[in-house]
């Protein structure tokens, strides 16, 4: 697979390995494959006989077989994606694809673990070591930390804003130990991000430490997010109805994963881009005008994004033609009030407990359903409801149970180094290791 930058199709093409470690091309575009291999018709026709890992292997192999040999790729898939994808049937034509049964209890585990294991594969081959730096406001940090945990040749440093992540999230970030270290910054998330950015621009530090990022726009995180769409298709294929996926979106990496599956040949009717009131993409879909703006806080806070980083990638799938985009991707928005009432309604009607992000998708899925009665609608469930216990308890007026990984983490002791929001302090911490 050769990749180019969305800013310039003529740009020199790079290998997957190079795109994986670089993250971003120098022109600040985003990496995308120059051409898409299509999986055979018989693969899609017989897909229901395959397991999730087998499906993932075939898709990954179509894209990466010239760089990672098949046996090694199989090893990566089976160790990175060793947790279940669960498709819950809510009603005859409404399903929830639960993507939160991995170690950090959010769908970001798919991307973070696959990226970590492919990086580790190349590092072993080249006998190199790297230092991953990541700033987090919550979910990303714990998926990345879990993804790289105990992988040889890699050290992970996580920066998070002191007092600004939930207690459970903080414990998820600070109790792993091993090759994962947490820095608690006396500042905001933006301060954490600025420190990481400055470290990457610091030549001296880079030469010394071989720094790498685990940014959400990394192509290594995007590819595995196509696998579970095909898994969902496989389990619903026998119904023989057109399928629509509702994707609760912030930076639109998840939705781009769906577009990858489609480009590999997966039959799909539509994608619904579901957002909270940070709705720049639904606005673009209905007007053709893209206008970023500062984000506003909502209950589905992992989707509070005012300038989605994957937006240029999403439109590039359609040669940046607005009309072509809108044939495949529809927009839908749900506000906090609708989010709360949907959490309540889904539990009342189907006994299903949704996190606020999943609830946005379920609200949009229900609306879509009312107008498209012969379609199988699959809403993507992106986080375990217990990660947002306060909101969910309030919507259901009850005290929901914590799953085992969150119970386990509560008995552990936080280990983090508190530093001032100061680059020198951060650099001293990094270099004294
Ligand atoms: C990150 C995240 C999202 C948004 O996913 P994007 O790929 O950024 O669109 C939705 N829900 C949850 C729970 C998340 O953590």
Short mmCIF file of C-alpha atoms and ligand atoms in Angstrom, two decimals:
data_model
loop_
_atom_site.label_atom_id
_atom_site.label_comp_id
_atom_site.label_asym_id
_atom_site.label_seq_id
_atom_site.Cartn_x
_atom_site.Cartn_y
_atom_site.Cartn_z
CA UNK A 1 0.00 0.00 0.00
CA UNK A 2 1.29 3.44 -0.91
CA UNK A 3 -0.11 6.52 0.77
CA UNK A 4 -0.34 10.16 -0.28
CA UNK A 5 -1.24 13.39 1.51
CA UNK A 6 -4.79 14.74 1.14
CA UNK A 7 -3.18 18.13 0.48
CA UNK A 8 -1.45 16.91 -2.67
CA UNK A 9 -2.27 13.76 -4.63
CA UNK A 10 1.01 14.13 -6.55
CA UNK A 11 3.02 14.17 -3.32
CA UNK A 12 5.70 11.52 -2.98
CA UNK A 13 4.04 8.37 -1.82
CA UNK A 14 5.10 6.76 1.44
CA UNK A 15 4.86 3.23 2.81
CA UNK A 16 2.45 2.25 5.58
CA UNK A 17 5.42 1.95 7.94
CA UNK A 18 6.49 5.52 7.25
CA UNK A 19 2.96 6.91 7.59
CA UNK A 20 2.51 4.95 10.83
CA UNK A 21 5.56 6.45 12.53
CA UNK A 22 5.28 9.92 11.04
CA UNK A 23 1.59 10.34 11.78
CA UNK A 24 1.25 13.50 9.69
CA UNK A 25 2.77 14.35 6.31
CA UNK A 26 5.00 17.47 6.27
CA UNK A 27 2.39 19.52 4.41
CA UNK A 28 -0.05 18.97 7.31
CA UNK A 29 -2.46 16.97 5.16
CA UNK A 30 -3.65 13.49 6.10
CA UNK A 31 -2.41 10.17 4.76
CA UNK A 32 -4.74 8.08 2.58
CA UNK A 33 -3.98 5.07 0.33
CA UNK A 34 -3.37 5.95 -3.33
CA UNK A 35 -5.68 3.18 -4.45
CA UNK A 36 -8.04 0.75 -2.77
CA UNK A 37 -7.88 -3.00 -3.21
CA UNK A 38 -11.37 -4.51 -3.38
CA UNK A 39 -11.96 -7.78 -1.62
CA UNK A 40 -13.51 -10.40 -3.88
CA UNK A 41 -17.26 -10.77 -4.30
CA UNK A 42 -17.03 -14.25 -2.84
CA UNK A 43 -15.41 -12.84 0.33
CA UNK A 44 -18.37 -10.52 0.89
CA UNK A 45 -20.85 -13.23 -0.12
CA UNK A 46 -19.52 -15.81 2.31
CA UNK A 47 -18.51 -13.46 5.08
CA UNK A 48 -21.06 -14.76 7.59
CA UNK A 49 -19.07 -17.99 7.95
CA UNK A 50 -16.01 -16.07 9.18
CA UNK A 51 -15.14 -14.98 12.73
CA UNK A 52 -14.42 -11.34 13.55
CA UNK A 53 -10.66 -11.98 13.62
CA UNK A 54 -10.80 -13.79 10.27
CA UNK A 55 -12.69 -10.89 8.70
CA UNK A 56 -10.19 -8.43 10.19
CA UNK A 57 -7.27 -10.47 8.88
CA UNK A 58 -8.62 -10.56 5.30
CA UNK A 59 -9.24 -6.80 5.29
CA UNK A 60 -5.87 -5.96 6.85
CA UNK A 61 -4.11 -8.30 4.48
CA UNK A 62 -5.67 -6.69 1.40
CA UNK A 63 -4.14 -3.39 2.51
CA UNK A 64 -0.88 -4.39 4.17
CA UNK A 65 0.30 -7.68 2.71
CA UNK A 66 3.18 -6.07 0.78
CA UNK A 67 4.65 -4.79 4.05
CA UNK A 68 3.75 -7.33 6.74
CA UNK A 69 3.82 -11.03 5.94
CA UNK A 70 0.63 -12.99 6.48
CA UNK A 71 1.70 -15.02 9.51
CA UNK A 72 2.93 -11.91 11.32
CA UNK A 73 -0.20 -9.97 10.41
CA UNK A 74 -2.35 -12.77 11.77
CA UNK A 75 -0.36 -12.60 15.00
CA UNK A 76 -0.94 -8.84 15.23
CA UNK A 77 -4.70 -9.20 14.65
CA UNK A 78 -5.16 -12.00 17.18
CA UNK A 79 -3.17 -10.28 19.92
CA UNK A 80 -4.41 -6.70 19.32
CA UNK A 81 -8.08 -7.56 18.78
CA UNK A 82 -8.55 -10.18 21.47
CA UNK A 83 -11.84 -8.86 22.84
CA UNK A 84 -15.39 -9.38 21.54
CA UNK A 85 -17.51 -7.24 19.23
CA UNK A 86 -21.11 -7.65 20.37
CA UNK A 87 -24.09 -6.82 18.19
CA UNK A 88 -27.22 -6.35 20.30
CA UNK A 89 -30.58 -6.59 18.65
CA UNK A 90 -32.84 -3.92 20.13
CA UNK A 91 -35.78 -4.38 17.78
CA UNK A 92 -36.39 -6.10 14.47
CA UNK A 93 -34.46 -3.44 12.54
CA UNK A 94 -32.51 -1.52 15.15
CA UNK A 95 -29.21 -2.85 16.43
CA UNK A 96 -26.40 -1.59 18.61
CA UNK A 97 -22.87 -2.59 17.66
CA UNK A 98 -21.12 -2.62 21.04
CA UNK A 99 -17.50 -1.61 20.52
CA UNK A 100 -16.66 -1.12 24.17
CA UNK A 101 -15.65 -4.56 25.42
CA UNK A 102 -11.91 -3.91 25.15
CA UNK A 103 -9.59 -3.03 28.06
CA UNK A 104 -10.36 0.71 28.21
CA UNK A 105 -14.11 0.15 27.61
CA UNK A 106 -14.30 2.46 24.56
CA UNK A 107 -14.10 1.85 20.81
CA UNK A 108 -10.73 3.63 20.70
CA UNK A 109 -9.20 0.32 21.83
CA UNK A 110 -9.49 -1.03 18.25
CA UNK A 111 -7.38 1.77 16.80
CA UNK A 112 -4.94 2.15 19.67
CA UNK A 113 -4.20 -1.57 20.02
CA UNK A 114 -3.79 -2.24 16.31
CA UNK A 115 -1.50 0.77 15.95
CA UNK A 116 0.54 -0.26 18.99
CA UNK A 117 1.00 -3.83 17.78
CA UNK A 118 1.94 -2.84 14.21
CA UNK A 119 4.45 -0.28 15.56
CA UNK A 120 5.93 -2.90 17.85
CA UNK A 121 6.23 -5.27 14.87
CA UNK A 122 8.29 -2.77 12.84
CA UNK A 123 10.39 -1.72 15.85
CA UNK A 124 11.35 -5.32 16.59
CA UNK A 125 12.31 -5.84 12.97
CA UNK A 126 14.45 -2.70 12.91
CA UNK A 127 15.73 -3.21 16.49
CA UNK A 128 14.62 0.27 17.53
CA UNK A 129 13.03 1.80 20.61
CA UNK A 130 10.62 4.74 20.76
CA UNK A 131 8.99 7.05 23.27
CA UNK A 132 5.32 7.77 22.75
CA UNK A 133 4.00 11.08 24.08
CA UNK A 134 0.26 11.64 24.36
CA UNK A 135 -1.87 14.39 25.84
CA UNK A 136 -5.34 13.33 26.88
CA UNK A 137 -8.58 14.69 28.26
CA UNK A 138 -9.78 11.16 29.04
CA UNK A 139 -10.66 8.33 26.66
CA UNK A 140 -7.75 8.52 24.23
CA UNK A 141 -5.11 8.32 26.95
CA UNK A 142 -6.43 5.18 28.53
CA UNK A 143 -6.89 3.40 25.17
CA UNK A 144 -3.35 4.34 24.14
CA UNK A 145 -1.90 3.40 27.53
CA UNK A 146 -3.64 0.01 27.44
CA UNK A 147 -2.69 -0.49 23.80
CA UNK A 148 1.04 -0.03 24.34
CA UNK A 149 1.15 -1.59 27.81
CA UNK A 150 4.01 -4.10 28.10
CA UNK A 151 5.00 -3.94 24.44
CA UNK A 152 8.79 -4.24 24.18
CA UNK A 153 10.81 -1.30 22.83
CA UNK A 154 8.16 1.30 23.70
CA UNK A 155 7.78 3.73 26.58
CA UNK A 156 4.57 5.73 26.93
CA UNK A 157 4.23 9.08 28.69
CA UNK A 158 0.71 10.40 29.21
CA UNK A 159 -0.01 14.00 30.11
CA UNK A 160 -3.37 14.87 31.61
CA UNK A 161 -4.76 18.05 33.17
CA UNK A 162 -4.83 17.88 36.96
CA UNK A 163 -8.36 17.76 38.39
CA UNK A 164 -9.98 17.83 34.93
CA UNK A 165 -10.52 14.15 34.19
CA UNK A 166 -13.03 12.00 36.09
CA UNK A 167 -11.81 9.98 39.07
CA UNK A 168 -12.25 6.66 37.26
CA UNK A 169 -10.52 7.98 34.14
CA UNK A 170 -7.60 9.19 36.24
CA UNK A 171 -7.26 5.75 37.82
CA UNK A 172 -7.33 4.13 34.36
CA UNK A 173 -4.46 6.40 33.31
CA UNK A 174 -2.29 6.21 36.39
CA UNK A 175 -2.42 2.63 37.66
CA UNK A 176 -0.97 0.56 34.83
CA UNK A 177 2.72 0.97 35.71
CA UNK A 178 5.32 -0.90 33.66
CA UNK A 179 6.24 1.03 30.52
CA UNK A 180 3.39 3.55 31.01
CA UNK A 181 4.02 6.74 33.01
CA UNK A 182 1.54 9.46 33.81
CA UNK A 183 2.26 13.15 34.23
CA UNK A 184 -0.34 15.28 35.94
CA UNK A 185 -0.02 18.80 34.61
CA UNK A 186 -1.11 21.76 36.69
CA UNK A 187 -3.04 23.24 33.75
CA UNK A 188 -5.68 22.51 31.11
CA UNK A 189 -5.89 19.93 28.34
CA UNK A 190 -4.72 22.57 25.88
CA UNK A 191 -1.64 23.15 28.05
CA UNK A 192 -0.88 19.41 27.94
CA UNK A 193 -1.22 19.42 24.18
CA UNK A 194 1.04 22.48 23.88
CA UNK A 195 3.75 20.76 25.95
CA UNK A 196 3.63 17.69 23.71
CA UNK A 197 3.75 19.86 20.61
CA UNK A 198 6.77 21.73 21.91
CA UNK A 199 8.56 18.47 22.67
CA UNK A 200 8.09 17.36 19.06
CA UNK A 201 9.56 20.64 17.81
CA UNK A 202 12.57 20.32 20.16
CA UNK A 203 15.32 18.90 17.92
CA UNK A 204 17.71 18.13 20.76
CA UNK A 205 15.07 16.16 22.63
CA UNK A 206 13.97 14.32 19.50
CA UNK A 207 17.45 13.13 18.63
CA UNK A 208 17.95 11.93 22.16
CA UNK A 209 14.62 10.19 22.66
CA UNK A 210 13.14 9.07 19.32
CA UNK A 211 9.72 10.56 20.05
CA UNK A 212 6.54 9.40 18.34
CA UNK A 213 2.90 10.40 18.72
CA UNK A 214 -0.19 8.24 18.93
CA UNK A 215 -2.34 10.87 17.34
CA UNK A 216 -5.92 10.08 16.43
CA UNK A 217 -5.32 10.97 12.79
CA UNK A 218 -2.73 8.17 12.45
CA UNK A 219 -3.60 5.84 9.56
CA UNK A 220 -2.70 2.93 11.84
CA UNK A 221 -5.64 3.82 14.03
CA UNK A 222 -8.04 4.27 11.14
CA UNK A 223 -7.61 0.96 9.30
CA UNK A 224 -8.75 -1.31 12.18
CA UNK A 225 -11.85 0.83 12.60
CA UNK A 226 -13.09 -0.60 9.30
CA UNK A 227 -13.10 -4.19 10.56
CA UNK A 228 -16.10 -4.01 12.87
CA UNK A 229 -18.38 -2.56 10.19
CA UNK A 230 -17.75 -5.72 8.18
CA UNK A 231 -18.37 -7.82 11.29
CA UNK A 232 -21.75 -6.13 11.69
CA UNK A 233 -22.53 -6.71 8.01
CA UNK A 234 -21.60 -10.38 8.38
CA UNK A 235 -24.01 -10.94 11.27
CA UNK A 236 -26.92 -9.18 9.52
CA UNK A 237 -26.30 -10.39 5.99
CA UNK A 238 -28.92 -13.12 6.10
CA UNK A 239 -31.63 -10.51 6.74
CA UNK A 240 -31.01 -9.37 3.15
CA UNK A 241 -31.95 -5.76 3.84
CA UNK A 242 -29.97 -2.61 3.01
CA UNK A 243 -27.85 -1.43 5.93
CA UNK A 244 -27.32 2.00 7.45
CA UNK A 245 -24.68 2.72 10.10
CA UNK A 246 -25.21 5.52 12.59
CA UNK A 247 -21.86 6.81 13.84
CA UNK A 248 -21.61 9.05 16.93
CA UNK A 249 -18.92 11.42 15.74
CA UNK A 250 -16.39 13.96 17.02
CA UNK A 251 -13.22 13.91 14.94
CA UNK A 252 -14.83 11.58 12.37
CA UNK A 253 -12.17 8.86 12.55
CA UNK A 254 -14.82 6.24 13.26
CA UNK A 255 -16.89 7.26 10.26
CA UNK A 256 -13.79 7.19 8.03
CA UNK A 257 -13.34 3.57 9.15
CA UNK A 258 -16.77 2.83 7.69
CA UNK A 259 -15.81 4.50 4.43
CA UNK A 260 -12.71 2.29 4.26
CA UNK A 261 -14.90 -0.83 4.61
CA UNK A 262 -17.11 0.51 1.83
CA UNK A 263 -14.10 1.10 -0.43
CA UNK A 264 -12.97 -2.47 0.21
CA UNK A 265 -16.31 -3.53 -1.28
CA UNK A 266 -18.68 -3.83 1.68
CA UNK A 267 -22.30 -3.33 0.54
CA UNK A 268 -23.76 -0.48 2.57
CA UNK A 269 -26.70 1.81 1.91
CA UNK A 270 -25.83 4.83 4.04
CA UNK A 271 -23.84 6.29 6.91
CA UNK A 272 -25.43 8.70 9.32
CA UNK A 273 -23.03 11.20 10.88
CA UNK A 274 -24.58 11.71 14.32
CA UNK A 275 -23.30 14.63 16.38
CA UNK A 276 -24.27 16.56 19.48
CA UNK A 277 -24.81 20.32 19.07
CA UNK A 278 -21.22 20.60 17.84
CA UNK A 279 -22.68 20.03 14.40
CA UNK A 280 -20.28 21.54 11.85
CA UNK A 281 -20.40 18.39 9.73
CA UNK A 282 -24.21 17.98 9.62
CA UNK A 283 -24.26 21.70 8.73
CA UNK A 284 -21.80 21.09 5.91
CA UNK A 285 -23.88 18.16 4.66
CA UNK A 286 -27.05 20.22 4.48
CA UNK A 287 -25.54 23.48 3.15
CA UNK A 288 -22.31 22.53 1.37
CA UNK A 289 -20.44 25.07 3.50
CA UNK A 290 -17.86 23.96 6.04
CA UNK A 291 -17.37 26.40 8.85
CA UNK A 292 -15.42 25.34 11.95
CA UNK A 293 -16.18 27.01 15.26
CA UNK A 294 -15.13 26.65 18.91
CA UNK A 295 -16.62 23.57 20.56
CA UNK A 296 -19.22 23.76 23.32
CA UNK A 297 -19.29 21.29 26.22
CA UNK A 298 -22.04 18.64 26.17
CA UNK A 299 -22.89 15.38 27.93
CA UNK A 300 -21.28 13.41 25.09
CA UNK A 301 -17.95 15.15 25.69
CA UNK A 302 -15.77 12.89 23.52
CA UNK A 303 -17.71 14.40 20.61
CA UNK A 304 -17.22 18.04 21.58
CA UNK A 305 -15.18 18.99 18.53
CA UNK A 306 -15.48 22.24 16.61
CA UNK A 307 -13.04 21.47 13.80
CA UNK A 308 -12.98 17.69 13.22
CA UNK A 309 -9.46 16.56 12.33
CA UNK A 310 -10.64 13.88 9.89
CA UNK A 311 -13.06 16.08 7.97
CA UNK A 312 -10.68 16.55 4.97
CA UNK A 313 -10.22 12.80 4.88
CA UNK A 314 -13.94 12.12 4.88
CA UNK A 315 -14.57 14.38 1.89
CA UNK A 316 -11.46 13.09 0.09
CA UNK A 317 -13.19 9.69 -0.12
CA UNK A 318 -15.59 11.47 -2.49
CA UNK A 319 -13.02 13.62 -4.34
CA UNK A 320 -14.23 16.55 -2.21
CA UNK A 321 -17.51 16.71 -4.13
CA UNK A 322 -20.30 17.78 -1.78
CA UNK A 323 -23.07 16.14 -3.76
CA UNK A 324 -21.27 12.79 -3.85
CA UNK A 325 -20.67 12.95 -0.09
CA UNK A 326 -24.35 13.56 0.63
CA UNK A 327 -25.43 10.53 -1.40
CA UNK A 328 -23.67 8.29 1.11
CA UNK A 329 -23.37 10.32 4.34
CA UNK A 330 -26.39 11.96 6.01
CA UNK A 331 -26.20 14.29 8.98
CA UNK A 332 -28.18 14.20 12.22
CA UNK A 333 -27.90 16.10 15.50
CA UNK A 334 -29.17 15.40 19.02
CA UNK A 335 -28.91 17.85 21.92
CA UNK A 336 -28.33 17.03 25.60
CA UNK A 337 -32.02 16.90 26.43
CA UNK A 338 -32.63 14.38 23.63
CA UNK A 339 -29.57 12.45 24.78
CA UNK A 340 -30.96 12.14 28.31
CA UNK A 341 -34.44 11.15 27.15
CA UNK A 342 -32.99 8.58 24.72
CA UNK A 343 -30.94 6.92 27.47
CA UNK A 344 -34.17 6.62 29.44
CA UNK A 345 -36.26 5.47 26.47
CA UNK A 346 -33.81 2.80 25.29
CA UNK A 347 -33.80 1.29 28.76
CA UNK A 348 -37.59 1.42 29.07
CA UNK A 349 -38.23 -0.04 25.64
CA UNK A 350 -35.41 -2.51 25.17
CA UNK A 351 -33.63 -2.85 28.51
CA UNK A 352 -30.51 -1.42 26.87
CA UNK A 353 -28.26 0.98 28.79
CA UNK A 354 -26.49 3.47 26.49
CA UNK A 355 -23.65 5.89 27.23
CA UNK A 356 -24.38 9.51 26.17
CA UNK A 357 -22.43 9.13 22.88
CA UNK A 358 -24.21 5.92 21.95
CA UNK A 359 -27.51 7.60 22.87
CA UNK A 360 -26.89 10.33 20.27
CA UNK A 361 -26.52 7.58 17.66
CA UNK A 362 -29.59 5.71 18.88
CA UNK A 363 -31.68 8.89 18.74
CA UNK A 364 -30.56 9.51 15.14
CA UNK A 365 -31.04 5.84 14.29
CA UNK A 366 -34.60 5.90 15.57
CA UNK A 367 -35.40 9.02 13.53
CA UNK A 368 -33.88 7.51 10.39
CA UNK A 369 -35.80 4.33 10.96
CA UNK A 370 -39.14 6.07 10.99
CA UNK A 371 -38.51 7.12 7.37
CA UNK A 372 -36.68 4.06 6.06
CA UNK A 373 -38.63 1.10 7.32
CA UNK A 374 -36.99 -1.58 5.18
CA UNK A 375 -33.43 -0.74 6.30
CA UNK A 376 -31.42 -2.46 9.01
CA UNK A 377 -30.10 0.32 11.18
CA UNK A 378 -26.94 -0.25 13.22
CA UNK A 379 -26.00 2.38 15.81
CA UNK A 380 -22.37 2.18 16.91
CA UNK A 381 -21.96 1.93 20.68
CA UNK A 382 -18.71 3.74 21.43
CA UNK A 383 -18.30 3.59 25.23
CA UNK A 384 -19.46 1.49 28.14
CA UNK A 385 -22.26 3.34 30.00
CA UNK A 386 -20.46 2.99 33.33
CA UNK A 387 -17.70 5.28 32.05
CA UNK A 388 -20.31 8.03 32.19
CA UNK A 389 -22.04 6.77 35.29
CA UNK A 390 -23.11 10.12 36.66
CA UNK A 391 -25.06 11.09 33.53
CA UNK A 392 -26.51 7.64 32.98
CA UNK A 393 -27.59 7.27 36.62
CA UNK A 394 -29.34 10.60 36.37
CA UNK A 395 -31.15 9.67 33.14
CA UNK A 396 -32.27 6.30 34.53
CA UNK A 397 -32.78 7.43 38.13
CA UNK A 398 -30.81 4.46 39.38
CA UNK A 399 -27.34 3.37 40.39
CA UNK A 400 -25.91 1.34 37.49
CA UNK A 401 -23.34 -1.38 38.09
CA UNK A 402 -19.64 -0.96 37.34
CA UNK A 403 -18.08 -3.64 35.10
CA UNK A 404 -15.12 -5.65 36.41
CA UNK A 405 -12.29 -3.56 34.87
CA UNK A 406 -13.61 -0.42 36.57
CA UNK A 407 -14.09 -2.25 39.88
CA UNK A 408 -10.51 -3.56 39.66
CA UNK A 409 -9.02 -0.17 38.99
CA UNK A 410 -10.67 1.31 42.09
CA UNK A 411 -8.57 -0.79 44.42
CA UNK A 412 -5.31 0.37 42.83
CA UNK A 413 -3.14 3.31 43.81
CA UNK A 414 -2.62 6.30 41.56
CA UNK A 415 0.95 6.87 40.45
CA UNK A 416 1.59 10.16 38.68
CA UNK A 417 4.21 12.90 38.72
CA UNK A 418 2.75 16.35 39.24
CA UNK A 419 4.49 19.08 37.24
CA UNK A 420 3.92 22.78 36.65
CA UNK A 421 2.68 23.87 33.26
CA UNK A 422 6.23 24.61 32.21
CA UNK A 423 8.21 23.18 29.31
CA UNK A 424 11.50 23.05 31.18
CA UNK A 425 9.95 20.98 33.97
CA UNK A 426 8.49 18.60 31.39
CA UNK A 427 11.78 18.27 29.51
CA UNK A 428 13.73 17.68 32.72
CA UNK A 429 11.31 14.94 33.64
CA UNK A 430 11.72 13.27 30.25
CA UNK A 431 15.50 13.50 30.05
CA UNK A 432 16.31 12.36 33.54
CA UNK A 433 14.92 8.89 32.74
C1 LIG B 1 -13.68 9.41 20.53
C2 LIG B 1 -15.10 9.08 20.80
C3 LIG B 1 -16.13 9.36 19.88
C4 LIG B 1 -15.89 10.12 18.60
O1 LIG B 1 -15.18 9.34 17.67
P1 LIG B 1 -14.49 10.06 16.40
O2 LIG B 1 -13.73 8.97 15.73
O3 LIG B 1 -13.58 11.11 16.98
O4 LIG B 1 -15.56 10.63 15.56
C5 LIG B 1 -17.41 8.96 20.18
N1 LIG B 1 -17.70 8.33 21.34
C6 LIG B 1 -16.74 8.05 22.26
C7 LIG B 1 -17.12 7.37 23.52
C8 LIG B 1 -15.40 8.40 22.02
O5 LIG B 1 -14.46 8.11 22.95
#
